[in-house]
Short mmCIF file of C-alpha atoms in Angstrom, two decimals:
data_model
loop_
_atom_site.label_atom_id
_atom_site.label_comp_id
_atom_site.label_asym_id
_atom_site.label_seq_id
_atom_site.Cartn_x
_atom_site.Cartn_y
_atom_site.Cartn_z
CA UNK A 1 -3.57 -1.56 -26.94
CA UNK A 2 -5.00 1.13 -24.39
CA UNK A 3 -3.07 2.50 -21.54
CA UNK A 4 -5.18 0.79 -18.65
CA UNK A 5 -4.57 -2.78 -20.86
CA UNK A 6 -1.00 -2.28 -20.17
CA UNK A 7 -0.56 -1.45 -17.25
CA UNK A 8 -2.86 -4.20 -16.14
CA UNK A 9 -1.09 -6.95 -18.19
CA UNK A 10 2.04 -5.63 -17.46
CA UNK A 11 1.41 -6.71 -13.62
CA UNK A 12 0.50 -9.85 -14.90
CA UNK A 13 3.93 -10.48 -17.10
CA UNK A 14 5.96 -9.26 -13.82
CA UNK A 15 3.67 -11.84 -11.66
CA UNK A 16 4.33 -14.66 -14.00
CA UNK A 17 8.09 -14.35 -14.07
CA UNK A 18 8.25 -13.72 -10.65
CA UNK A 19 6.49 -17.21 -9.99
CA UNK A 20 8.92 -18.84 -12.82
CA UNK A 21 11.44 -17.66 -10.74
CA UNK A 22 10.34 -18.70 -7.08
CA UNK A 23 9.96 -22.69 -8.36
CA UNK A 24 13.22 -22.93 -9.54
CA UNK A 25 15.30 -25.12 -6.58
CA UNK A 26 17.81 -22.45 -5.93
CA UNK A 27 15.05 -19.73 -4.95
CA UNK A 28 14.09 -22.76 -2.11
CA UNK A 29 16.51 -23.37 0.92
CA UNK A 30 15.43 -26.98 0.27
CA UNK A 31 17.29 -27.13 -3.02
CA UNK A 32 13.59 -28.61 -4.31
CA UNK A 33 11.05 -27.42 -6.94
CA UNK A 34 8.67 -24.91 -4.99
CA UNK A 35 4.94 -25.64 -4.99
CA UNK A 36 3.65 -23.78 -7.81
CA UNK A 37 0.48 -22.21 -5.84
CA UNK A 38 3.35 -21.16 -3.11
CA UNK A 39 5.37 -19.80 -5.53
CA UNK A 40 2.48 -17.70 -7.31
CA UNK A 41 1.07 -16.50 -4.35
CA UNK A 42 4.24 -15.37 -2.65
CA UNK A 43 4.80 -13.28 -6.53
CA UNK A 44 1.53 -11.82 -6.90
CA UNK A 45 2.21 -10.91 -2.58
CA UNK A 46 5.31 -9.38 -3.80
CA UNK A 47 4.75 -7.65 -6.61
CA UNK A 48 1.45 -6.40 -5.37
CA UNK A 49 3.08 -5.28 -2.10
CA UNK A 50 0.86 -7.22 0.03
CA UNK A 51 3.05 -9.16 3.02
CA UNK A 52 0.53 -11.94 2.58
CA UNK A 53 3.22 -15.65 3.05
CA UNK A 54 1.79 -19.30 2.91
CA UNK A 55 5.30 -20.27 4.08
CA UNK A 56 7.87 -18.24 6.29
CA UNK A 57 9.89 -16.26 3.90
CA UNK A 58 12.86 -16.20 6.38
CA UNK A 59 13.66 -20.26 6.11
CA UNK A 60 11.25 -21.55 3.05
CA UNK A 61 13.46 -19.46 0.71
CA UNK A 62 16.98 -19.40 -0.29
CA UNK A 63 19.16 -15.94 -0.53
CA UNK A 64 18.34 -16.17 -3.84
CA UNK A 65 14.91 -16.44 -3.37
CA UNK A 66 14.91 -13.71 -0.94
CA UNK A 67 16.61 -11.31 -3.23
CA UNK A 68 14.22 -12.39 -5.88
CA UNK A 69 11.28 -11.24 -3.32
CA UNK A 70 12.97 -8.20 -2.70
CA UNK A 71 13.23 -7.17 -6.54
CA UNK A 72 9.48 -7.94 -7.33
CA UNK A 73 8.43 -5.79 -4.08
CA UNK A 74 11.05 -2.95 -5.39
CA UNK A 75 9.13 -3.28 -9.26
CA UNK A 76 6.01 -3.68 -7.57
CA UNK A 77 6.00 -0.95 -5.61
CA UNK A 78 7.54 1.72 -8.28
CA UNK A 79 5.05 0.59 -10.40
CA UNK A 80 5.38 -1.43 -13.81
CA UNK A 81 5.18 1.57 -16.03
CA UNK A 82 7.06 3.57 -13.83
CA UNK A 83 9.88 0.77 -13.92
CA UNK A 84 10.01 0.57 -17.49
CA UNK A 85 9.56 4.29 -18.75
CA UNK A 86 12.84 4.54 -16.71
CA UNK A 87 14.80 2.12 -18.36
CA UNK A 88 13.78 3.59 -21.74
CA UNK A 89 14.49 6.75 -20.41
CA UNK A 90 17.92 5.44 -19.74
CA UNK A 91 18.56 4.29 -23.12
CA UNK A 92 18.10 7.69 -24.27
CA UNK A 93 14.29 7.23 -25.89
CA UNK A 94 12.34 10.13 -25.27
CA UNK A 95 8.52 10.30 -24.17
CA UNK A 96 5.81 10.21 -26.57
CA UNK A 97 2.03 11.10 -25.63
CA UNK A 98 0.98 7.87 -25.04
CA UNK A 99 4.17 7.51 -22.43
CA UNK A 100 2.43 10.77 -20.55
CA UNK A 101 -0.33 8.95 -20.32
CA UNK A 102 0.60 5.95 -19.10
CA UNK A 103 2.57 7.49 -16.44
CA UNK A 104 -0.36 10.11 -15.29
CA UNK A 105 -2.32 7.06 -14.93
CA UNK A 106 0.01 5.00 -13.14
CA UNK A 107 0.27 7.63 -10.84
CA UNK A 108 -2.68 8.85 -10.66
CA UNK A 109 -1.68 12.17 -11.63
CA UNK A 110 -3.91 15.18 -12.93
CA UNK A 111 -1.30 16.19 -15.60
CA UNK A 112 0.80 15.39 -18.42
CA UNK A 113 3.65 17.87 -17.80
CA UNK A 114 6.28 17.44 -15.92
CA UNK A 115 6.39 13.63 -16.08
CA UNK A 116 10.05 12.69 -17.14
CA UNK A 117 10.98 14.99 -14.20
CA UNK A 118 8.51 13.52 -11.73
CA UNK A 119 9.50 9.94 -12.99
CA UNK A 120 13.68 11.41 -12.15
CA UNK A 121 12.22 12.10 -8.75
CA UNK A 122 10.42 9.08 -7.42
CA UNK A 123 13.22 7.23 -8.83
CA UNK A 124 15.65 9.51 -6.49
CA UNK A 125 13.10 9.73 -3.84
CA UNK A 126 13.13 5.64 -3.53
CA UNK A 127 16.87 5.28 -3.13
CA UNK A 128 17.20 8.22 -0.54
CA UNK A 129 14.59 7.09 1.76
CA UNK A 130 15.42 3.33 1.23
CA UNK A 131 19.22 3.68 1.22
CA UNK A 132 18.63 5.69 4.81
CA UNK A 133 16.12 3.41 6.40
CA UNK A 134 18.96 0.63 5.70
CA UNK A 135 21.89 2.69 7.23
CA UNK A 136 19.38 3.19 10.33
CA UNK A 137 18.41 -0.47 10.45
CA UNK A 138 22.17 -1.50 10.81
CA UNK A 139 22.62 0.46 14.09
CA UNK A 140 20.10 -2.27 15.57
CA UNK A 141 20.82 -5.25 13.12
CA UNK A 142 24.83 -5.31 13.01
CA UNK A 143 25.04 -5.97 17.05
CA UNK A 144 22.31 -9.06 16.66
CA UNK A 145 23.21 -10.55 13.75
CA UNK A 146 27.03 -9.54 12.58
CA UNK A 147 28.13 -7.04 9.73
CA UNK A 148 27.36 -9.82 6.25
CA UNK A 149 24.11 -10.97 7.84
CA UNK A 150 22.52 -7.77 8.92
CA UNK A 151 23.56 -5.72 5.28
CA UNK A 152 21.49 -8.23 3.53
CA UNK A 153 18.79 -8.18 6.41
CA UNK A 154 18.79 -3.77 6.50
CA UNK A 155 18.06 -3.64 2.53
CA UNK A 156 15.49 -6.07 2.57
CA UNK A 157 13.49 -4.49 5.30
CA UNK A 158 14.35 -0.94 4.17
CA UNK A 159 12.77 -2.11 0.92
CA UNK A 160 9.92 -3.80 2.30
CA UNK A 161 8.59 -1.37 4.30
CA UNK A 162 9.23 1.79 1.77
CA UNK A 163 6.97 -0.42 -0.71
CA UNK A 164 4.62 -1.00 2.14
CA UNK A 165 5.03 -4.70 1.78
CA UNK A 166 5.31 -6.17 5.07
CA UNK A 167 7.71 -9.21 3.99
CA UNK A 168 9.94 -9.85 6.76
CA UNK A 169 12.92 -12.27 7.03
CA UNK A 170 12.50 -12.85 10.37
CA UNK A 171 9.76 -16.11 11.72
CA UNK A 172 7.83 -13.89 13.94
CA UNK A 173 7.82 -10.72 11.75
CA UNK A 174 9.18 -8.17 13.84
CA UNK A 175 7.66 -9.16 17.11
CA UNK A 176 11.14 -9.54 18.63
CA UNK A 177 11.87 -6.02 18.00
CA UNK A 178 8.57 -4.31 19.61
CA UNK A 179 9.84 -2.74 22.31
CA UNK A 180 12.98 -1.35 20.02
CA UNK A 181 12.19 2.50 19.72
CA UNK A 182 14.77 3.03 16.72
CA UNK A 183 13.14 -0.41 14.70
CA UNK A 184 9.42 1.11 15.51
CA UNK A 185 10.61 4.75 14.38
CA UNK A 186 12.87 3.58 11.31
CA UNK A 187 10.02 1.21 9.41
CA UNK A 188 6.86 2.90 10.82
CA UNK A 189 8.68 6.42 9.02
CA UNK A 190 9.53 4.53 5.73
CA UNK A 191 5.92 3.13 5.48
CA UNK A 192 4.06 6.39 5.87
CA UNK A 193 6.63 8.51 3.83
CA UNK A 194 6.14 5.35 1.57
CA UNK A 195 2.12 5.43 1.88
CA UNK A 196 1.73 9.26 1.29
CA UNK A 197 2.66 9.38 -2.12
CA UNK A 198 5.66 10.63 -3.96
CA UNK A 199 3.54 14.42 -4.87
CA UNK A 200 2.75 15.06 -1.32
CA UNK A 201 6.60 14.17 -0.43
CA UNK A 202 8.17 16.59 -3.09
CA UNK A 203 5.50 19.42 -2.02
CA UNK A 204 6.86 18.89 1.53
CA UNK A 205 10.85 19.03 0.62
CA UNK A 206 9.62 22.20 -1.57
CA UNK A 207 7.99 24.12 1.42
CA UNK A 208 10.92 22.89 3.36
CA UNK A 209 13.21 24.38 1.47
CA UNK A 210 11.70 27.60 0.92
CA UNK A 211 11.51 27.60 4.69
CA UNK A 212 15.06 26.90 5.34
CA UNK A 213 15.95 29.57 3.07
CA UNK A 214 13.71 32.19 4.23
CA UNK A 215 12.25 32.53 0.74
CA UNK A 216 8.60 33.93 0.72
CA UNK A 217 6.54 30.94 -0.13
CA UNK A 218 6.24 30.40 -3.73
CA UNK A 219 4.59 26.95 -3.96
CA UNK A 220 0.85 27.16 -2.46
CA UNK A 221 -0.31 23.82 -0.61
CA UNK A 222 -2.52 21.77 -3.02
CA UNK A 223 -5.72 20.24 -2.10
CA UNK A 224 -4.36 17.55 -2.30
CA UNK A 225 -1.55 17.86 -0.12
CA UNK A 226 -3.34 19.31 2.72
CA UNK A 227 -6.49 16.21 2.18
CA UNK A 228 -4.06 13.28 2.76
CA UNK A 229 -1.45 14.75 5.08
CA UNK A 230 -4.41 16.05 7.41
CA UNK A 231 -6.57 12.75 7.02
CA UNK A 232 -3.18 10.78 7.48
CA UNK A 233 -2.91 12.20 11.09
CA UNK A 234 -5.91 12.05 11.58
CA UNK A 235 -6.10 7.99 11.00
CA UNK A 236 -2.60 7.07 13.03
CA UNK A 237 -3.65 9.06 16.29
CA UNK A 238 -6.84 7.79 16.05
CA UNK A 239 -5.89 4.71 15.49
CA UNK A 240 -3.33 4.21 17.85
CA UNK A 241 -5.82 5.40 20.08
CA UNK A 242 -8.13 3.06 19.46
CA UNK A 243 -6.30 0.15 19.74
CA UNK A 244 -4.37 1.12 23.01
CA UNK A 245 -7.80 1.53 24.09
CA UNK A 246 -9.43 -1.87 23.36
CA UNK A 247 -6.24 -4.14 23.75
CA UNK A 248 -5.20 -2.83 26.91
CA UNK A 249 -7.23 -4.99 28.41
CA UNK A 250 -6.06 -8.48 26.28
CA UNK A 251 -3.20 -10.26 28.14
CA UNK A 252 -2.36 -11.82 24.63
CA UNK A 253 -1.39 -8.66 23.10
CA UNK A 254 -1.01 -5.20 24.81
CA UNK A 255 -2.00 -5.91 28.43
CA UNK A 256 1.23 -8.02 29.26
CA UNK A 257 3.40 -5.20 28.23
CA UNK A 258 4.70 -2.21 30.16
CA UNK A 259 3.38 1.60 28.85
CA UNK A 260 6.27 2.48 26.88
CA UNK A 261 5.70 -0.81 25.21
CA UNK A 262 1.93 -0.42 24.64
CA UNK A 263 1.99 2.58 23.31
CA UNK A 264 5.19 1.88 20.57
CA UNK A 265 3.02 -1.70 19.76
CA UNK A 266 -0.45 0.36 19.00
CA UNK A 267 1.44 3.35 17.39
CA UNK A 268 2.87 0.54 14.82
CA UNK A 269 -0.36 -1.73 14.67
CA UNK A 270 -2.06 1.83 13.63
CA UNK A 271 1.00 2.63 11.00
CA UNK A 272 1.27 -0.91 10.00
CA UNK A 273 -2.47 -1.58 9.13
CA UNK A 274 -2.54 1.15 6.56
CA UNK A 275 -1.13 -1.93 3.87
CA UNK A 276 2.31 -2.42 5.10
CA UNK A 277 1.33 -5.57 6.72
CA UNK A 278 4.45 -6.05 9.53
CA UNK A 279 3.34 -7.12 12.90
CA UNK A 280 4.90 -6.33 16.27
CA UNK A 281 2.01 -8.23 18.08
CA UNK A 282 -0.08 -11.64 17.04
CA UNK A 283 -2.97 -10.72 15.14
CA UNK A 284 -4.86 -14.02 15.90
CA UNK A 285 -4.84 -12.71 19.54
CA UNK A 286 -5.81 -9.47 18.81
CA UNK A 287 -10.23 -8.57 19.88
CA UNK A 288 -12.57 -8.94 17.53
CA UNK A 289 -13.32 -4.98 18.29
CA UNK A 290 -9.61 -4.57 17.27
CA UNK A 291 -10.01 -6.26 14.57
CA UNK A 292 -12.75 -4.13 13.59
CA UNK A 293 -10.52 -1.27 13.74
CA UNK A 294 -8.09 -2.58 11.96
CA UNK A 295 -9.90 -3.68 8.84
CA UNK A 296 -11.18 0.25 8.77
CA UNK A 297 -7.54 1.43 8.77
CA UNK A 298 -6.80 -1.70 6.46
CA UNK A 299 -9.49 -0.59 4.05
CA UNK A 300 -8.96 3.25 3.87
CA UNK A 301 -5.31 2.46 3.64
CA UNK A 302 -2.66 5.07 2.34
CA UNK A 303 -2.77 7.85 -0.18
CA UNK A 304 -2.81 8.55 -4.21
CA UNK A 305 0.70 8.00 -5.67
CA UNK A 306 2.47 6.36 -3.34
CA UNK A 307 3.25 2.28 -2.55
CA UNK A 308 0.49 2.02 -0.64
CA UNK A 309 -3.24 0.15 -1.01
CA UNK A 310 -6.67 0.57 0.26
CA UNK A 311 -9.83 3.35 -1.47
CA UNK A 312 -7.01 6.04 -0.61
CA UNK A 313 -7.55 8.38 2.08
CA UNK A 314 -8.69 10.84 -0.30
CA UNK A 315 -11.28 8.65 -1.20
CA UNK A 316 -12.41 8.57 2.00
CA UNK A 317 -12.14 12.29 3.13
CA UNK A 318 -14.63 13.12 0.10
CA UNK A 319 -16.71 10.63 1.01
CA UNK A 320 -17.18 12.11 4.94
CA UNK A 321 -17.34 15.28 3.28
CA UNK A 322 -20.33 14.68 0.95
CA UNK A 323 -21.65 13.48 3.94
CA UNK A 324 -20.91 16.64 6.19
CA UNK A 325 -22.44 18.85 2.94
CA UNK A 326 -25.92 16.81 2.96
CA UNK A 327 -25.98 17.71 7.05
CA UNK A 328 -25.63 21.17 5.80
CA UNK A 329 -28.10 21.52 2.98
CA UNK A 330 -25.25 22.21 0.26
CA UNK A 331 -25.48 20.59 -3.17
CA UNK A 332 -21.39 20.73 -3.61
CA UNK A 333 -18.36 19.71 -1.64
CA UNK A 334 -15.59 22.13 0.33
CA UNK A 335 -12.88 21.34 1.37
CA UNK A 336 -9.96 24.13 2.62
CA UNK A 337 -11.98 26.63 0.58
CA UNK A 338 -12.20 24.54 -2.56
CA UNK A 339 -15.33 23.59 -4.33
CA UNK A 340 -14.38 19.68 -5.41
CA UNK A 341 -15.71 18.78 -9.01
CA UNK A 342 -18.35 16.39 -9.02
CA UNK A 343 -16.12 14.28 -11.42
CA UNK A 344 -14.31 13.38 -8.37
CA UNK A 345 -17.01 12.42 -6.00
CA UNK A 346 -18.39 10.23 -8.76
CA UNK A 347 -14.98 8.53 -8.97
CA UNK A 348 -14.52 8.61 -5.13
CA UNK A 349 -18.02 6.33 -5.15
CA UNK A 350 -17.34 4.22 -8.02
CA UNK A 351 -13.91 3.42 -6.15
CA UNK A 352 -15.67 2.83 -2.98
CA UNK A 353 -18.71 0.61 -4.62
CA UNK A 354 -15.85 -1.66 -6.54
CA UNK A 355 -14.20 -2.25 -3.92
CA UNK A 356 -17.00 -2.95 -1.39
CA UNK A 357 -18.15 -5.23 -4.39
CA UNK A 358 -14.66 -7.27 -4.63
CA UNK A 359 -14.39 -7.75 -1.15
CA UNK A 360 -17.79 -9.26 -0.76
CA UNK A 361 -17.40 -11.59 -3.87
CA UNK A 362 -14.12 -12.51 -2.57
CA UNK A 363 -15.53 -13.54 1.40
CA UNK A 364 -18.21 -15.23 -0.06
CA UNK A 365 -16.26 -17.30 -2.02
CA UNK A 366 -13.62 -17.87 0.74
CA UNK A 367 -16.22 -18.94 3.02
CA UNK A 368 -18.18 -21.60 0.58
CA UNK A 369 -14.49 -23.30 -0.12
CA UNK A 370 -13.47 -23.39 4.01
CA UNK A 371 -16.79 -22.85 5.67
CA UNK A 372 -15.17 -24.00 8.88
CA UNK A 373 -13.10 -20.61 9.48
CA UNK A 374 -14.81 -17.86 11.47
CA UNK A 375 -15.94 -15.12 9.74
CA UNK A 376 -14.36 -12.32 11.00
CA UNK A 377 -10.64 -14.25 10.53
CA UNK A 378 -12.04 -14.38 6.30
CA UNK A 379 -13.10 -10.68 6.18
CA UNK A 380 -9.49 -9.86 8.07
CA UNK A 381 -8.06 -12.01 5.21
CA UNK A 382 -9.90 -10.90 2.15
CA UNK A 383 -9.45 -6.63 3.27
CA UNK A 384 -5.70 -7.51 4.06
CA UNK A 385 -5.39 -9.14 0.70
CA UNK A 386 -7.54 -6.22 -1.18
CA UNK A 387 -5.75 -3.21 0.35
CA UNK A 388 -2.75 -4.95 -0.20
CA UNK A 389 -1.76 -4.92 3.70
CA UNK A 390 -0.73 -8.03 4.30
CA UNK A 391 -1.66 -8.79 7.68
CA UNK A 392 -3.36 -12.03 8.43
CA UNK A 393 -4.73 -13.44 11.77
CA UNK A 394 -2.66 -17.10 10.94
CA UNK A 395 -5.41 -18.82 8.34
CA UNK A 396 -3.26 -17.81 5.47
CA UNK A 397 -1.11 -21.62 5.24
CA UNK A 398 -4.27 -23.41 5.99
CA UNK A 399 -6.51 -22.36 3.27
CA UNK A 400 -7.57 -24.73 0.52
CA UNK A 401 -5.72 -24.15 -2.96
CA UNK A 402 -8.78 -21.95 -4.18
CA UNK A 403 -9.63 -19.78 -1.37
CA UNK A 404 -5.44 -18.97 -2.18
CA UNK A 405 -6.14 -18.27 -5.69
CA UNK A 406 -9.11 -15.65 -4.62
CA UNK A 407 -6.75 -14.13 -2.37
CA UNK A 408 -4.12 -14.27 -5.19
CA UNK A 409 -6.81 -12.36 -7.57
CA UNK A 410 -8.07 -9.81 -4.60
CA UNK A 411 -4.29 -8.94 -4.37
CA UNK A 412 -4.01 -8.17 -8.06
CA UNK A 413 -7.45 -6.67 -8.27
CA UNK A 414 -5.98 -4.43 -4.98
CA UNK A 415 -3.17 -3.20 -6.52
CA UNK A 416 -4.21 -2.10 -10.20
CA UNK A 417 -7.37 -0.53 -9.25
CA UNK A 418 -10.93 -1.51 -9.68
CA UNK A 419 -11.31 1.06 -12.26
CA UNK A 420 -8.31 0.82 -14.03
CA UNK A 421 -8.95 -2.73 -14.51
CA UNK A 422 -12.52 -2.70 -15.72
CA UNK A 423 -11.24 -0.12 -18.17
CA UNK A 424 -9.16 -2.58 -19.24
CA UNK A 425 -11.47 -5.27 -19.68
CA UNK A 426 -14.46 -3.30 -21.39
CA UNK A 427 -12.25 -0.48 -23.08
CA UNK A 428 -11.53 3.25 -22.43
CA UNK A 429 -14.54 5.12 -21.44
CA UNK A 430 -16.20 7.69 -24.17
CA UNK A 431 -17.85 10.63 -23.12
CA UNK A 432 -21.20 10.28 -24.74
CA UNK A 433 -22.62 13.74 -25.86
CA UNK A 434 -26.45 13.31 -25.34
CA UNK A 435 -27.68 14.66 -22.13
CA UNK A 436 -31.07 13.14 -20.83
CA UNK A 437 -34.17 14.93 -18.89
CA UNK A 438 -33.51 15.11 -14.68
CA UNK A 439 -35.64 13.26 -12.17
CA UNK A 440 -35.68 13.22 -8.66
CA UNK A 441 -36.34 9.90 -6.88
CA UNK A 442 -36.42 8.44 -3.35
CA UNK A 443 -32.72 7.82 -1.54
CA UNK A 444 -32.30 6.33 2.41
#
């Protein structure tokens, strides 16, 4: 079986027995069997990261079922070959060639070496951040809801929002806590750190360090590094610009609020949108120009290597960039005085094409089975569901059972890749040694 097979139907297994588990009465508060289409969807949501709910997490679902939640997110979000390298790694089995491989492409990594210590890491790097964000969450949690309710209640959201998964146990999300600066500042940190990836994180802590130390810098910033923590700025002050700028004037959302509040509500509706999926305002109230926005962020969502969803801003830098090299006349791409291999920019399309392709399919198909729902609300629900955000503008419950199973595949489709999974269905790409004649023909 190939690597990309694997990976693909190891989702799958971890999907399935997450749904097993979520219909069984004491994962309900009820005590009942759980719809099985509620059960599966609230799974694939989990272990794809998404935040996507058909029924309010905080009082459809026992503690059990909660915890349940919060274990598929925590798989989910490492990664099913990530997850289970480790545990052979604890039994003492050592890696083989095709483990290297499987984790470089789970991670999207560019090389073999290194990977039982880079596996050590994200494993170390989860529990530090998560662990933290849950000490930090108690400060606010233990004074509202008492010492046994708020432990439970800091782990789950510490978890959630390190994963980028948006599933809160609370009915209105965290909309009761927007104007808390230490909530806003505690998840908004774990979801970027979360959505940056885990290579960009240990490049950081090793500048850091050398900083600290006054060492002479030995490690050089990567392309890579300097591509997604640049275009990562780049999308959260624009974006919170953006939407302070257009919902300002909407009495539903920002324009009841004082300033301090605005500007905490767009800062996390800019952080948020890049797949974490929790909301500090209504997104069925939001514009449909902020809406717009949103489904940008939404689609470009986070970084290689990390929880989060979306093309990857990387994606998205090379494709401005081939872009800003056509407007020049050049015939390659730069970026921080590096020529980019055209490997990459053929990936960076492919990516982009797949997933403009999936999306489509899936509105199309959304739209034939409730042709009654406005458009805009379907496109919100089908990028949310794709970039594995989360976010939803309230249609989500009211959906027929087959627009749910679309969403259910877009979420899956979202979070293995486009690519990996057609090279899972159709086999492992061979580089074909015959080289044909050039041509030119017409383009735009």
């Amino acid at each position: 079986m190939t690597v990309s097979r694997t990976i693909c139907l190891g989702f799958l297994a971890v999907i399935l027995t997450g749904t097993m588990l979520l219909m069984l009465p004491f994962s309900t508060s009820s005590g009942q069997w759980n719809d099985p289409i509620v059960a599966l969807f609230t799974s694939t949501s989990a272990v794809c990261v998404t935040g996507h709910v058909v029924v309010d997490t905080a009082t459809h679902f026992s503690r059990f079922g909660q915890f349940a939640i919060a274990l598929l997110i925590q798989v989910g979000g490492l990664g099913y070959m990530t997850v289970t390298t480790f545990l052979l790694l604890l039994l003492g089995r050592r890696f083989g060639l095709k483990d290297k491989i499987a984790i470089q492409q789970a991670l999207d990594r560019r090389a073999l070496q290194g990977s039982t210590q880079i596996l050590k890491s994200i494993i170390a790097t989860t529990l530090i951040f998560e662990l933290t964000g849950a000490f930090l969450l108690l400060l606010v949690f233990v004074p509202d809801l008492g010492w046994n309710k708020a432990i439970g209640f800091a782990l789950f959201h510490s978890v959630s929002a390190w994963n980028n998964a948006g599933f809160a146990l609370f009915s209105d999300n965290l909309a009761g806590y927007r104007g808390s600066f230490l909530i806003n500042a505690v998840i908004t940190g774990l979801i970027i750190f979360g959505g940056i990836g885990y290579e960009v994180i240990l490049e950081f802590y090793l500048m850091l360090r050398e900083r600290l130390l006054q060492q002479k810098l030995k490690t050089a910033r990567t392309l890579n590094f300097q591509v997604a923590v640049s275009t990562t700025l780049f999308l959260l002050i624009g974006g919170t610009v953006a939407i302070w700028a257009i919902e300002i004037r909407n009495p539903q959302t920002l324009g009841a609020l004082s300033l301090p509040e605005q500007l905490l509500a767009a800062w996390f509706q800019a952080v948020t949108a890049r797949t974490a999926g929790f909301n500090t305002i209504d997104e069925g109230k939001i514009t449909t120009a902020g809406l717009f926005v949103t489904i940008a962020l939404m689609l470009i969502g986070g970084s290689p290597g990390g929880t989060a969803g979306g093309i990857k801003t990387t994606t998205a830098r090379l494709l401005s960039s081939c872009t800003y090299a056509i407007l020049q006349g050049k015939e390659s791409v730069t970026l921080y005085r590096r020529q980019v291999p055209n490997s990459l920019l053929l990936k960076a399309i492919a990516v982009t094409f797949g997933s403009l392709m999936t999306v489509i399919f899936a509105t199309i198909l959304i739209a034939l089975a409730d042709p009654k729902l406005n458009f805009i609300n379907i496109l919100f629900e089908v990028v949310s569901a794709f970039a594995t955000v989360g976010l939803s503008t309230g249609i989500t419950a009211g959906l027929t059972s087959f627009s749910k199973l679309v969403l259910v595949a877009t979420m899956y489709i979202g979070r293995v890749g486009v690519l990996l999974l057609i090279s899972a269905l159709l086999g492992d790409p061979r580089i074909g040694a015959v080289r044909y004649p050039e041509e030119s023909l017409l383009v735009g």
